[in-house]
């Protein structure tokens, strides 16, 4: 793991595009994007889809089974330097810092309406999208929005330790936010 962490740190310093795999959680699925930051617990990517930036993904560093980069010669990197925003912007206007899961969720929730939370060790096929309604020491409550942009009036409890990936500020989230509008009040329990 030391070699991968070292490569991720260098990629973040140089703003290289990386392709990361997490075969222990989601075999045959990789993520590609600019490495923006990496530490022992979390790695932050500006996700690339068809050479276009499409939000951010935080993945647990310990889950990474492979990290690859083409360095300065990468086509996506060269394209972004010529036609995009350079350097690739961090979320929240540069004030984003890696920390524990609770701190990361708090930073994201303060700046973005929706987050997508993955618990791939529990179920690799499910992603929960919603607004962080509250957070405790060990868990958070998410008011979900579904794929038809309909808000739930209840919350789902997610343990911080089960979270393997967090996506935010992506195109799909903007679509759901636009169509779903403001989250309704939660039902009284």
Coordinates of C-alpha atoms in Angstrom, one line a residue:
X1 CA 0.0 0.0 0.0
X2 CA 2.9 2.3 0.6
X3 CA 3.8 2.5 -3.1
X4 CA 0.2 3.3 -4.0
X5 CA 0.0 6.1 -1.4
X6 CA 3.3 7.5 -2.6
X7 CA 2.0 7.5 -6.3
X8 CA -1.3 9.1 -5.2
X9 CA 0.6 11.9 -3.3
X10 CA 2.8 12.6 -6.3
X11 CA -0.2 12.5 -8.7
X12 CA -2.0 15.0 -6.4
X13 CA 1.1 17.3 -6.3
X14 CA 1.5 17.2 -10.1
X15 CA -2.3 17.1 -10.9
X16 CA -2.0 13.9 -12.8
X17 CA -5.0 11.9 -14.0
X18 CA -5.3 8.6 -12.2
X19 CA -7.3 5.4 -12.7
X20 CA -8.1 3.7 -9.5
X21 CA -9.5 0.3 -8.9
X22 CA -11.1 -1.2 -5.8
X23 CA -11.4 -4.8 -6.7
X24 CA -12.2 -5.9 -3.1
X25 CA -15.4 -3.8 -3.2
X26 CA -16.4 -3.3 -6.8
X27 CA -14.5 -5.7 -9.2
X28 CA -14.2 -4.5 -12.8
X29 CA -15.1 -0.9 -12.0
X30 CA -12.5 1.8 -12.1
X31 CA -12.7 5.5 -11.4
X32 CA -10.7 8.0 -13.4
X33 CA -10.0 11.6 -12.5
X34 CA -7.5 14.2 -11.4
X35 CA -5.9 13.2 -8.0
X36 CA -6.4 16.3 -5.8
X37 CA -5.4 15.0 -2.4
X38 CA -4.7 11.7 -0.7
X39 CA -3.9 10.7 2.8
X40 CA -4.0 7.5 4.9
X41 CA -7.8 7.4 5.1
X42 CA -9.2 9.2 2.0
X43 CA -8.4 10.1 -1.6
X44 CA -10.1 12.9 -3.4
X45 CA -10.6 12.8 -7.2
X46 CA -12.1 15.3 -9.6
X47 CA -13.9 12.7 -11.6
X48 CA -13.6 12.6 -15.4
X49 CA -16.3 11.3 -17.7
X50 CA -15.6 11.4 -21.4
X51 CA -12.7 13.8 -20.7
X52 CA -15.1 16.2 -18.9
X53 CA -15.0 17.0 -15.2
X54 CA -18.1 15.5 -13.5
X55 CA -18.0 16.2 -9.8
X56 CA -15.8 14.8 -7.0
X57 CA -15.4 11.4 -5.5
X58 CA -13.8 10.6 -2.1
X59 CA -12.7 7.0 -1.9
X60 CA -11.2 5.2 1.1
X61 CA -7.5 4.9 0.4
X62 CA -7.3 1.5 2.0
X63 CA -9.8 0.1 -0.5
X64 CA -7.6 1.0 -3.5
X65 CA -6.1 -2.2 -5.1
X66 CA -4.5 -0.5 -8.1
X67 CA -3.5 3.0 -9.1
X68 CA -2.3 3.9 -12.6
X69 CA -1.3 7.1 -14.2
X70 CA 0.2 8.3 -17.5
X71 CA 1.7 11.3 -15.9
X72 CA 2.2 14.5 -18.0
X73 CA 1.4 12.7 -21.3
X74 CA -2.2 11.9 -20.3
X75 CA -4.6 13.1 -23.0
X76 CA -7.2 14.3 -20.4
X77 CA -4.6 16.3 -18.5
X78 CA -3.3 17.9 -21.7
X79 CA -6.9 18.7 -22.8
X80 CA -7.7 20.3 -19.5
X81 CA -4.6 22.5 -19.7
X82 CA -5.5 23.6 -23.2
X83 CA -9.3 23.9 -23.0
X84 CA -10.4 23.6 -19.4
X85 CA -9.8 25.0 -16.0
X86 CA -6.3 24.6 -14.9
X87 CA -5.3 23.6 -12.4
X88 CA -8.2 21.3 -11.7
X89 CA -10.2 23.1 -9.0
X90 CA -10.6 21.6 -5.5
X91 CA -14.2 21.6 -4.1
X92 CA -15.4 24.5 -2.0
X93 CA -13.1 27.1 -3.5
X94 CA -9.9 25.6 -2.3
X95 CA -10.8 25.3 1.4
X96 CA -11.3 21.5 1.4
X97 CA -9.2 19.4 3.7
X98 CA -9.2 15.7 4.2
X99 CA -10.1 14.4 7.6
X100 CA -12.2 11.8 9.2
X101 CA -15.5 10.7 7.6
X102 CA -17.6 12.9 9.9
X103 CA -15.5 16.0 9.1
X104 CA -15.6 15.3 5.4
X105 CA -19.4 14.9 5.4
X106 CA -19.7 18.1 7.4
X107 CA -17.6 20.0 4.8
X108 CA -19.5 18.6 1.9
X109 CA -22.9 19.2 3.4
X110 CA -22.1 22.8 4.2
X111 CA -21.3 23.5 0.5
X112 CA -23.4 21.1 -1.5
X113 CA -27.1 20.2 -1.3
X114 CA -26.7 16.6 -2.3
X115 CA -24.3 13.9 -1.6
X116 CA -24.1 10.3 -2.9
X117 CA -23.1 7.8 -0.3
X118 CA -21.8 4.3 -1.0
X119 CA -21.5 1.5 1.4
X120 CA -20.0 -1.0 -1.0
X121 CA -18.8 -3.5 1.6
X122 CA -22.5 -3.9 2.5
X123 CA -23.9 -3.7 -1.0
X124 CA -21.8 -2.7 -4.0
X125 CA -24.9 -2.0 -6.1
X126 CA -26.6 0.6 -4.0
X127 CA -25.8 4.4 -3.8
X128 CA -27.9 6.6 -1.6
X129 CA -28.4 10.2 -2.8
X130 CA -29.7 12.9 -0.6
X131 CA -29.3 15.8 1.8
X132 CA -27.4 15.3 5.1
X133 CA -30.2 15.9 7.6
X134 CA -28.1 15.5 10.7
X135 CA -24.8 13.9 11.9
X136 CA -23.8 12.3 15.1
X137 CA -20.5 11.0 16.4
X138 CA -20.9 7.6 14.7
X139 CA -23.5 8.1 12.0
X140 CA -25.4 10.5 9.8
X141 CA -29.0 10.7 8.7
X142 CA -29.7 11.2 5.0
X143 CA -32.9 12.6 3.6
X144 CA -33.0 10.7 0.3
X145 CA -34.1 11.9 -3.1
X146 CA -35.0 9.1 -5.7
X147 CA -34.3 8.7 -9.4
X148 CA -37.5 10.6 -10.2
X149 CA -36.4 13.6 -8.1
X150 CA -38.9 12.8 -5.4
X151 CA -37.8 13.5 -1.8
X152 CA -38.5 11.2 1.1
X153 CA -40.0 12.7 4.2
X154 CA -38.0 10.3 6.4
X155 CA -34.3 9.7 6.9
X156 CA -31.9 6.8 6.5
X157 CA -29.3 6.2 9.1
X158 CA -25.8 5.4 7.8
X159 CA -22.8 4.5 10.0
X160 CA -19.7 6.5 9.2
X161 CA -17.5 3.3 9.4
X162 CA -19.6 1.7 6.6
X163 CA -19.1 4.6 4.1
X164 CA -16.6 3.6 1.3
X165 CA -17.2 6.4 -1.2
X166 CA -18.8 9.9 -1.3
X167 CA -19.6 11.7 -4.5
X168 CA -20.8 15.3 -4.8
X169 CA -21.1 18.3 -7.1
X170 CA -21.7 16.0 -10.1
X171 CA -24.1 16.5 -13.1
X172 CA -26.7 14.0 -11.9
X173 CA -26.9 15.6 -8.5
X174 CA -27.5 19.0 -10.1
X175 CA -30.3 17.5 -12.2
X176 CA -31.9 16.0 -9.2
X177 CA -31.6 19.2 -7.2
X178 CA -33.0 21.2 -10.0
X179 CA -36.0 18.9 -10.6
X180 CA -36.6 18.0 -7.0
X181 CA -36.3 21.5 -5.6
X182 CA -35.9 22.1 -1.9
X183 CA -36.2 19.1 0.4
X184 CA -39.6 19.0 2.2
X185 CA -39.8 19.0 6.0
X186 CA -39.3 15.6 7.5
X187 CA -42.3 13.8 8.9
X188 CA -42.7 13.8 12.6
X189 CA -41.7 10.5 14.1

